[in-house]
Short mmCIF file of C-alpha atoms and ligand atoms in Angstrom, two decimals:
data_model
loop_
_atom_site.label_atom_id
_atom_site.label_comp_id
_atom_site.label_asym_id
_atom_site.label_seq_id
_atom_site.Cartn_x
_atom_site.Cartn_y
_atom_site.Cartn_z
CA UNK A 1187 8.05 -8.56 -23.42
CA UNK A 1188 5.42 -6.25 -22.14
CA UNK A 1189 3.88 -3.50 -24.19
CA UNK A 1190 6.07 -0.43 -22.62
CA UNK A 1191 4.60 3.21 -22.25
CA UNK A 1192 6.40 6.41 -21.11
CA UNK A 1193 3.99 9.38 -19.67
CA UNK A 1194 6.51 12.74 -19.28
CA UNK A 1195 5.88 14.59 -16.73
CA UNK A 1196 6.04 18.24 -15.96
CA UNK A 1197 9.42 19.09 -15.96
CA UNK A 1198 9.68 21.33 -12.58
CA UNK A 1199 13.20 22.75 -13.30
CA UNK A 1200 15.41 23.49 -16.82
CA UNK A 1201 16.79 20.82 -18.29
CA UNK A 1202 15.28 18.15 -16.38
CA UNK A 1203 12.54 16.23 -16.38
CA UNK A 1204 10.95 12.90 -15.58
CA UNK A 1205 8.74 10.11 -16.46
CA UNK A 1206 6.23 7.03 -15.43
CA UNK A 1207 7.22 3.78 -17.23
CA UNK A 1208 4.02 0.99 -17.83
CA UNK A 1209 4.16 -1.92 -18.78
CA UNK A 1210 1.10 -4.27 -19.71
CA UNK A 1211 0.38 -7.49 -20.75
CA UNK A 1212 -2.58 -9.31 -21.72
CA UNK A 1213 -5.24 -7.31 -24.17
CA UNK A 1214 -6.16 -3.83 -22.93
CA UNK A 1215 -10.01 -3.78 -22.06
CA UNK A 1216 -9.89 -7.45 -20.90
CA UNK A 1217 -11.22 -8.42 -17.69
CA UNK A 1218 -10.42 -8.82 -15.02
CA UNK A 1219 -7.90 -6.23 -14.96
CA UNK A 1220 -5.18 -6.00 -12.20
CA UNK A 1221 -3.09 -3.02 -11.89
CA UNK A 1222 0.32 -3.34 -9.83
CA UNK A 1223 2.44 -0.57 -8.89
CA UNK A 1224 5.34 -0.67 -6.86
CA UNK A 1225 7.60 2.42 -4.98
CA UNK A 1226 5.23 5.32 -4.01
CA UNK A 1227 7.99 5.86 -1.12
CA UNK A 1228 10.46 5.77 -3.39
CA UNK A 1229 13.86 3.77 -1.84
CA UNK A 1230 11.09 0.87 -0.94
CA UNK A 1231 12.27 -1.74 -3.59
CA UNK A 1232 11.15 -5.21 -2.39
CA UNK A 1233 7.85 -5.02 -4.48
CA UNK A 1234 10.02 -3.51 -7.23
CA UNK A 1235 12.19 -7.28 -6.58
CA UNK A 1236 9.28 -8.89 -7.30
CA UNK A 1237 7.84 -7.08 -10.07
CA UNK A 1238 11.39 -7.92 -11.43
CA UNK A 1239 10.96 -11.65 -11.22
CA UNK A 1240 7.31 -11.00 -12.04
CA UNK A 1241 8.12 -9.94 -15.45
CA UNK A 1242 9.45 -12.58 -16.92
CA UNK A 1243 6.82 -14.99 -15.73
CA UNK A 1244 4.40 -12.92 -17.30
CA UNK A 1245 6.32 -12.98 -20.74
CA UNK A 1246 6.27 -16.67 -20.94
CA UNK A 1247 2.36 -16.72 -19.41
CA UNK A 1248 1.82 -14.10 -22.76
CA UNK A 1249 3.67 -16.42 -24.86
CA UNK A 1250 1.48 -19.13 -24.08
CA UNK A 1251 -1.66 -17.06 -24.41
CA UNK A 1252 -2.44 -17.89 -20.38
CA UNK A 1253 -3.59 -13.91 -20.15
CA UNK A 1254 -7.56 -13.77 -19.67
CA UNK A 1255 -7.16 -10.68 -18.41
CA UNK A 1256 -5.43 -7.21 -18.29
CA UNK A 1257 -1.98 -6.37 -16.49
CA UNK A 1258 -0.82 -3.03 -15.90
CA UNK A 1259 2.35 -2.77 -13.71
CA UNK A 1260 4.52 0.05 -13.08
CA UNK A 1261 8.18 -1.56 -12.00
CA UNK A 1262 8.69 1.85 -9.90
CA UNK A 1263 5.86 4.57 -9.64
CA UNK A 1264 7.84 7.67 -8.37
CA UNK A 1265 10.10 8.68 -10.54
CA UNK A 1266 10.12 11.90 -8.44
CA UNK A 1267 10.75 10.46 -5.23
CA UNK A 1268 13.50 8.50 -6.86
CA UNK A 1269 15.33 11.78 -7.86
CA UNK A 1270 15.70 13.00 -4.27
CA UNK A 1271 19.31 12.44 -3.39
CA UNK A 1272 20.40 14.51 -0.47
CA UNK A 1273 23.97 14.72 1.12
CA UNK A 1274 25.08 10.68 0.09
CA UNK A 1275 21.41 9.37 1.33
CA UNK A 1276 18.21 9.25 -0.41
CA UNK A 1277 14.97 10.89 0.94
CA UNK A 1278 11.97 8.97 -0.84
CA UNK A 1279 8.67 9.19 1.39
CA UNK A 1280 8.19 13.18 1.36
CA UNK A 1281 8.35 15.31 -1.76
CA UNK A 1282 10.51 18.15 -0.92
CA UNK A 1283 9.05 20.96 -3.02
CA UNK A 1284 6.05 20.57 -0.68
CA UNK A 1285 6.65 18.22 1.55
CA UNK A 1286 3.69 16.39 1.36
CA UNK A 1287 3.62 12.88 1.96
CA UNK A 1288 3.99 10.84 -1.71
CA UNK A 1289 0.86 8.69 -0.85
CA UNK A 1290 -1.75 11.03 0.35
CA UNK A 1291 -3.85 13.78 -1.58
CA UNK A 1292 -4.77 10.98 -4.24
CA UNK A 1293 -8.14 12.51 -5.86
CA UNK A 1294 -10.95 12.13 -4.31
CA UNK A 1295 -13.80 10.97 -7.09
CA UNK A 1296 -16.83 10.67 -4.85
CA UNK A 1297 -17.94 14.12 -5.84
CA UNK A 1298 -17.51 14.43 -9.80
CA UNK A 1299 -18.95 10.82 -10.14
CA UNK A 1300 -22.37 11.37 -8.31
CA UNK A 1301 -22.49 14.72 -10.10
CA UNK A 1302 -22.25 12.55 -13.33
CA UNK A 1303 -23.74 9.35 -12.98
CA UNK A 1304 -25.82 9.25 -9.70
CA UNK A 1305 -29.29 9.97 -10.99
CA UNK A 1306 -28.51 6.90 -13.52
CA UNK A 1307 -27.45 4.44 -10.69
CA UNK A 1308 -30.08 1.71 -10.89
CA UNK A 1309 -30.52 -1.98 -9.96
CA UNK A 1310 -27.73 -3.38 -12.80
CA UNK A 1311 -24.71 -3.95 -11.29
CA UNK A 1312 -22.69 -4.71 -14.31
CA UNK A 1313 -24.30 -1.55 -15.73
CA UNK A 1314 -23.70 0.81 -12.79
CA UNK A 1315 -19.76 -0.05 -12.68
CA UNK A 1316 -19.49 0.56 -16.17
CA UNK A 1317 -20.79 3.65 -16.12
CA UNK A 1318 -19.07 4.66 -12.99
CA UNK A 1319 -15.27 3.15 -13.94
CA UNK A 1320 -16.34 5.81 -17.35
CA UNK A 1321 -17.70 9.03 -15.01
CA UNK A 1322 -14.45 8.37 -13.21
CA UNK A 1323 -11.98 8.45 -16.16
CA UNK A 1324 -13.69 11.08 -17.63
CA UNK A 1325 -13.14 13.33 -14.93
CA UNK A 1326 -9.77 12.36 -14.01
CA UNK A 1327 -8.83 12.91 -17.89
CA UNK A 1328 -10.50 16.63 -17.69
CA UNK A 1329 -8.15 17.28 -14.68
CA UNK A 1330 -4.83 20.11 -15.85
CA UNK A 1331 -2.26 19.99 -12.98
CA UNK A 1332 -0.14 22.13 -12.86
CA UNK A 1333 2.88 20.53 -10.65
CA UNK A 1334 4.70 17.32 -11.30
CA UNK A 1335 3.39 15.54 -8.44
CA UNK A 1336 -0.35 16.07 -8.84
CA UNK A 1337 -0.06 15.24 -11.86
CA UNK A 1338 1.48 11.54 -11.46
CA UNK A 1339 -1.22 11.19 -8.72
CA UNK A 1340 -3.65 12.07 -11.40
CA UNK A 1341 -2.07 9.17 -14.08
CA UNK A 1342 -1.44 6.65 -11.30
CA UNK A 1343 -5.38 7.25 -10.82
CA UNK A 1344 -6.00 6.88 -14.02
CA UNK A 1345 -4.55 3.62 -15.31
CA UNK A 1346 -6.24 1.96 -11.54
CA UNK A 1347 -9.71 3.39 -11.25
CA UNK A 1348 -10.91 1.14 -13.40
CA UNK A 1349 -9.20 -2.57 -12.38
CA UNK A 1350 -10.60 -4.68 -10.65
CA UNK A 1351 -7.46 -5.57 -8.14
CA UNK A 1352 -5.48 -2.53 -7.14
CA UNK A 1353 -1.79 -3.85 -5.60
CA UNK A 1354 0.61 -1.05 -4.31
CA UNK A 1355 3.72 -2.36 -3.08
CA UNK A 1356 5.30 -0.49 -0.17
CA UNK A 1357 7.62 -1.74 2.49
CA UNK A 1358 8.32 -1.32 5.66
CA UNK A 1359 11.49 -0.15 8.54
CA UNK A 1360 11.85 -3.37 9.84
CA UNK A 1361 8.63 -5.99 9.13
CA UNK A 1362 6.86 -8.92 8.68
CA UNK A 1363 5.07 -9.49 5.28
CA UNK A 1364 1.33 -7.52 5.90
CA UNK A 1365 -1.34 -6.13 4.39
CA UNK A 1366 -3.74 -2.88 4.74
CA UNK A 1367 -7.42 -2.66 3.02
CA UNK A 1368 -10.71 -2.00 3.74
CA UNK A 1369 -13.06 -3.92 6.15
CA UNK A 1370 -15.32 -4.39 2.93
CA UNK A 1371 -12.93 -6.57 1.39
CA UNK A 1372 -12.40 -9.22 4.21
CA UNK A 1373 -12.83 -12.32 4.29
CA UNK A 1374 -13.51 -11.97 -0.01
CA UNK A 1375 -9.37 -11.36 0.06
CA UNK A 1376 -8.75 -14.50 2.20
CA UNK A 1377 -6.94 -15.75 -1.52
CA UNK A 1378 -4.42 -12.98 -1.13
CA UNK A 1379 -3.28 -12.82 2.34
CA UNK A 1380 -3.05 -16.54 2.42
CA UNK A 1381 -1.18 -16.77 -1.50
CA UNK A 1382 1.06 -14.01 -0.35
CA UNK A 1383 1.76 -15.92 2.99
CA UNK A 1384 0.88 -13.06 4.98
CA UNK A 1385 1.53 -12.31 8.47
CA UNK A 1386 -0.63 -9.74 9.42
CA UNK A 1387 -3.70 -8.27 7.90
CA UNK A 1388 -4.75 -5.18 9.11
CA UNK A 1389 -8.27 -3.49 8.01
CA UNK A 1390 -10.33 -0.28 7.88
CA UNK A 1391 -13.70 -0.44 9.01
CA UNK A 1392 -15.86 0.55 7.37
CA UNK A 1393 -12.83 1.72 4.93
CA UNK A 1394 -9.94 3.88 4.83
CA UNK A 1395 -10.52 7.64 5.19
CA UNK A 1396 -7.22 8.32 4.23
CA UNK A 1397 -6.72 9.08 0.44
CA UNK A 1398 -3.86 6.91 0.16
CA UNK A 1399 -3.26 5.56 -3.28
CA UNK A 1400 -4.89 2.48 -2.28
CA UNK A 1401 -7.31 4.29 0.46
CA UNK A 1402 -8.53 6.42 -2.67
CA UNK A 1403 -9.30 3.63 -4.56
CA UNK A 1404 -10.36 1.12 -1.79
CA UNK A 1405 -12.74 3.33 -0.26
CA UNK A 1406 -14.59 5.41 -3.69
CA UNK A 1407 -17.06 1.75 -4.08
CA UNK A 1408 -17.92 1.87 -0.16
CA UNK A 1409 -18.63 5.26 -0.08
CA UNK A 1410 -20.71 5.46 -3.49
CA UNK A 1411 -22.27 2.03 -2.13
CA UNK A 1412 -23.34 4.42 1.01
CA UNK A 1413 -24.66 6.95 -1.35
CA UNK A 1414 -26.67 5.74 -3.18
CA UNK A 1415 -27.95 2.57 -0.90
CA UNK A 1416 -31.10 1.64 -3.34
CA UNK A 1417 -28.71 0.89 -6.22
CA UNK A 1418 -26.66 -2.20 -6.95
CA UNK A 1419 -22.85 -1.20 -6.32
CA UNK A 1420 -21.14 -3.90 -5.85
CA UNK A 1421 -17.37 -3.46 -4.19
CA UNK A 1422 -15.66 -3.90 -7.40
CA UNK A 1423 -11.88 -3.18 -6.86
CA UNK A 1424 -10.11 -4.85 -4.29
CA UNK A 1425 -7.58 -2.31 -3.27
CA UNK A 1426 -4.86 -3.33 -0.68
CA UNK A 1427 -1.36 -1.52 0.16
CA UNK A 1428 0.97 -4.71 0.16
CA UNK A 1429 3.71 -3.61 3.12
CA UNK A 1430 7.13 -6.68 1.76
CA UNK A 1431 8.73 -6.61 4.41
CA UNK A 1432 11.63 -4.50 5.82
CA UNK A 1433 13.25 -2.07 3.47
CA UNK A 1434 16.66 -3.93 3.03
CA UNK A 1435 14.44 -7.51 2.25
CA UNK A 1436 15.36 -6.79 -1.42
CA UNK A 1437 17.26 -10.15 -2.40
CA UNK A 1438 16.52 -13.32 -5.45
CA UNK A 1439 14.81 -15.82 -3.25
CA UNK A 1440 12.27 -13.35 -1.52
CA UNK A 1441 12.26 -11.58 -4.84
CA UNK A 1442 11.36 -15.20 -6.59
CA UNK A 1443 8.58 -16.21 -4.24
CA UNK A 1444 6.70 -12.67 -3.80
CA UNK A 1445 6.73 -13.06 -7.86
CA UNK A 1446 5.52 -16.58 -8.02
CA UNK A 1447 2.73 -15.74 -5.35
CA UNK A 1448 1.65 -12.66 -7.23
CA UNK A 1449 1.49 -15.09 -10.30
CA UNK A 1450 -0.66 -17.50 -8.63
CA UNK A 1451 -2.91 -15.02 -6.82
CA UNK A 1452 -3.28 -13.64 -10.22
CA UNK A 1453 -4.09 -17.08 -11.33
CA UNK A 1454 -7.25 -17.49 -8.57
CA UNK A 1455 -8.87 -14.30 -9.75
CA UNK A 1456 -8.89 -15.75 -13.60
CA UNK A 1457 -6.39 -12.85 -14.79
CA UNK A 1458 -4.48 -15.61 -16.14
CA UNK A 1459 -5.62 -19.38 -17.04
CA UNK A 1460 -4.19 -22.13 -15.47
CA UNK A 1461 -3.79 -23.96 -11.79
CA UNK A 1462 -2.40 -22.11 -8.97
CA UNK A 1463 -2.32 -25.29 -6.83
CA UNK A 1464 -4.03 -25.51 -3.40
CA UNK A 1465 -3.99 -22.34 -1.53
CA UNK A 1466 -1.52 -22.26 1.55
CA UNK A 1467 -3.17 -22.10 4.68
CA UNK A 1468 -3.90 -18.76 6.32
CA UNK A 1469 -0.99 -17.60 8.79
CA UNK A 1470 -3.31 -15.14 10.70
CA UNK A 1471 -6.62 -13.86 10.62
CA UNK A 1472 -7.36 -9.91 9.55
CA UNK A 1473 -7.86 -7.15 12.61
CA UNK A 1474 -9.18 -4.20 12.75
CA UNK A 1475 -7.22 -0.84 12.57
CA UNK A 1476 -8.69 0.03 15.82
CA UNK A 1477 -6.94 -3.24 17.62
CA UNK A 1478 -3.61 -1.89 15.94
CA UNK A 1479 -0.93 -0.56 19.16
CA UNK A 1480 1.33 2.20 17.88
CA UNK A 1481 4.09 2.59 20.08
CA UNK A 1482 5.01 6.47 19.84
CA UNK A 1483 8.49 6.91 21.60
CA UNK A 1484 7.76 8.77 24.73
CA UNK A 1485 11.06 11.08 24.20
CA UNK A 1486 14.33 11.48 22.58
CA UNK A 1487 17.09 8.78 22.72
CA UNK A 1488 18.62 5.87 20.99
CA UNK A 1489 15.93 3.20 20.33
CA UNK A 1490 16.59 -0.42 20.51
CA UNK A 1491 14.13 -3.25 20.33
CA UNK A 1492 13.66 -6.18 23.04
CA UNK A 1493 11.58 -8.25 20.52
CA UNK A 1494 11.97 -9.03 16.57
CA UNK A 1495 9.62 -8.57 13.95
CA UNK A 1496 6.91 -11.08 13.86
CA UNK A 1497 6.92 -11.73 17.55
CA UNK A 1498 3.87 -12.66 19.48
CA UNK A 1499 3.38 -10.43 22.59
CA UNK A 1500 1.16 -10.05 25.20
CA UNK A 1501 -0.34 -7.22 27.13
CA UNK A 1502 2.31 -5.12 29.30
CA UNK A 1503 5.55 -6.99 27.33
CA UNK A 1504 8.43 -4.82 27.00
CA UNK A 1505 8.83 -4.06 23.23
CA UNK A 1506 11.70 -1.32 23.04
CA UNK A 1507 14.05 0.56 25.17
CA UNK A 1508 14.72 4.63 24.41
CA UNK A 1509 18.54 4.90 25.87
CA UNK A 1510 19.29 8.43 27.11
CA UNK A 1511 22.91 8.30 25.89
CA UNK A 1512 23.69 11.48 28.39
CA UNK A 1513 22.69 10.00 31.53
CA UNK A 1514 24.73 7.72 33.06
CA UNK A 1515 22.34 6.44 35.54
CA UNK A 1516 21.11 3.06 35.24
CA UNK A 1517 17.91 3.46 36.99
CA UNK A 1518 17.08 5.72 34.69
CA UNK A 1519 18.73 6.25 31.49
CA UNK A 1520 16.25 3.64 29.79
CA UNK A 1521 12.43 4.11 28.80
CA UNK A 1522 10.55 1.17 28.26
CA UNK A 1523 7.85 0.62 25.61
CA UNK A 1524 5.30 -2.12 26.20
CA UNK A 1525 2.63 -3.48 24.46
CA UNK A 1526 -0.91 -2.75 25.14
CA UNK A 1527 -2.54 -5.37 23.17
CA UNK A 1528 -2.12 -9.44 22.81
CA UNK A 1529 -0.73 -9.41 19.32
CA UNK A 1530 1.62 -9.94 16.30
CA UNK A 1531 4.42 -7.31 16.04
CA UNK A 1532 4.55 -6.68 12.63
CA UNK A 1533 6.28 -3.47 12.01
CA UNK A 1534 9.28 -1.52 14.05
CA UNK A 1535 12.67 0.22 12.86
CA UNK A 1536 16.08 -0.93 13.16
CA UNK A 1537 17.70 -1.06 16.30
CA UNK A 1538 20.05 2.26 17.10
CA UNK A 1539 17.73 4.62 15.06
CA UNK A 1540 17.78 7.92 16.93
CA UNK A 1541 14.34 8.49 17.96
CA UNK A 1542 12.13 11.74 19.25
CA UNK A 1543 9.06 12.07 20.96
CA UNK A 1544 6.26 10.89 19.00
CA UNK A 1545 7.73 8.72 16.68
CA UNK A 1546 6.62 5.73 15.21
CA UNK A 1547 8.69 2.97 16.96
CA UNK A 1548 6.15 -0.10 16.61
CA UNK A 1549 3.22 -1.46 15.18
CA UNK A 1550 1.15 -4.78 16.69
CA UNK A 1551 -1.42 -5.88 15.50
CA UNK A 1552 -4.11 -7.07 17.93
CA UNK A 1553 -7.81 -8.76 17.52
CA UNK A 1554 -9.51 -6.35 20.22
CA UNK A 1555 -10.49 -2.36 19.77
CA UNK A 1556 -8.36 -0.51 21.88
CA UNK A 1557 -9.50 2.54 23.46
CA UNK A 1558 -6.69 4.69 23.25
CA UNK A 1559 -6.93 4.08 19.22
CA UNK A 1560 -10.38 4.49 18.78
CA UNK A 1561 -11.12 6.67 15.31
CA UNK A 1562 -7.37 6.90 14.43
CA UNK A 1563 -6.07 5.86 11.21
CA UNK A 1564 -2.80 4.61 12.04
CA UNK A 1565 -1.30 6.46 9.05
CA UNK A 1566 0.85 8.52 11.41
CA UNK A 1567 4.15 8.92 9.87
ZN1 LIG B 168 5.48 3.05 1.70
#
């Protein structure tokens, strides 16, 4: 069994209150340390599935003294998000109090940590990570929130600034298996998107701007690298938001596999001893955010889709049709979404969602820069 912790957190109203739960195997302080966390949106539970078959793998690994290295995992992150039942359906990706989204706002350590340690940076790798992973904690650890939510950012923070693999399990609407992470980290993550038998891998060049959860930590290396460009600082956490899926792929035999692929992933980067077996061939290679079509529903309607996830499409293909329910004429009581890339569609919604203008209705991800997405993010809903 893992070694279990419980952090309270502020309690926001009388007589309730909530907490993280962490569990971690392998010796704390060993390297290389991966930190796992799955649920920042709440009512996403395939990476909680596999963290559920997960566990028990990682008992017996324990057992058998396989664990080199450090494993923190948190089985479900948001015990806040969790709580927000409203009206018979659950509302996980906002927090209501302030309606922010649940992974954004992470802290931003860039500051504190040249304040700190950037005089001291020198040509020592090994030295200058050290020093930063300690700048980092110790300002993080300084840090008195006052709300509930800045401060689980601030503990979620704190047990990953210092791993050296940083997985946050999301999901997805409707969606093949992909990936998000920073430009700096492709191809040296080849091992993951090809263990996890990813479909789509999607990066940030140079690295996410975002301070997403994994954006935070994905991008603080790059951006002290930029810094401080005489000194050796190496990209030393590979931070990637793992999207499983669609948000009802919660089932045993997905759960299973995402667990055993996690195990052996773990396996490549030495966390724990022992042969993963030859790695499975790559399903696709990464693409930039900028190649990435968003299809943004042009009005208000009833959305259905003319292609399923994974689907290859080409330039001009119809993707989705908004109905306008109130019209009854067929020449023009449907809207038609196309594609404006060659690419894999890898993310959508369910068919009948009600939709609005401006709303998230696809993602494909495409090998060319597209124009009309230069400098966005893509982190639009
Ligand atoms: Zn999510």
């Amino acid at each position: 069994m893992p070694r279990v912790k419980k952090i309270p957190l502020v309690s926001m109203t009388p007589g309730t209150s909530r907490e993280l739960t962490v569990w971690r195997w392998g010796k704390a302080g060993a390297r290389p340390k991966a930190y796992l966390q799955a649920s920042i949106h709440a009512n996403e539970l395939p990476g909680a599935m596999a963290i559920h078959h997960l566990a028990p793998m990682l008992d017996a690994a324990e057992k058998k003294g396989q664990i080199k290295g450090e494993i923190v995992v948190l089985p479900h992150c948001n015990p806040i998000g969790l709580s927000q039942l409203v009206g018979n359906t659950h509302s996980g990706r906002y927090e209501h109090l302030g309606r922010e989204n649940f992974n954004r706002n992470y802290p931003d350590l860039l500051a504190p940590v040249m304040e700190k340690v950037g005089k001291k940076l020198g040509k020592d790798a090994a030295a200058n990570v050290t020093m930063i992973r300690k700048a980092a904690l110790n300002h993080l650890s300084g840090l008195e929130p006052m709300k509930e939510l800045d401060q689980m950012r601030i503990q979620l923070m704190s047990m990953s600034v210092d791993a050296d693999m940083v997985l946050d399990l999301h999901c997805d609407a409707e969606a093949s298996l992909h990936l998000f992470m920073s430009r700096r980290d492709w191809p040296s993550a080849r091992d993951l998107a090809a263990q996890l038998g990813v479909e789509a891998t999607v990066y940030n060049a140079p690295y996410p701007q975002t301070m997403t959860f994994s954006g935070a930590n994905g991008s603080f290396w790059a951006r002290l690298q930029e810094k401080f460009p005489a000194a050796a600082v190496p990209q030393a956490c590979l931070s990637v938001t793992v999207e499983y899926r669609g948000q009802h792929d919660v089932n045993h035999t997905l759960g299973a596999s995402d667990a055993t692929n996690l195990f052996k992933f773990l396996q490549r980067r030495g966390v724990i001893a022992g042969n993963p077996g030859p790695l499975p061939k790559l399903k696709n290679d990464a693409t930039p955010m900028s190649g990435m079509d968003v299809g943004y529903c042009p009005r208000n309607g009833m959305l259905v889709y003319l292609k399923p996830k994974g689907a290859k499409v080409k330039t001009g293909e119809a993707i989705a049709e908004v109905i306008d329910f109130y019209d009854p004429n067929p020449k023009t009581n449907a809207t038609r979404m196309v594609s404006r890339t060659d690419g894999i569609l890898f993310s959508r919604k369910l068919d009948g969602r009600l939709c609005w203008p401006g709303m998230v209705a696809f993602r494909i991800a495409g090998a060319k820069d597209l124009p009309h997405r230069k400098g966005l993010s893509g982190l639009d809903d």
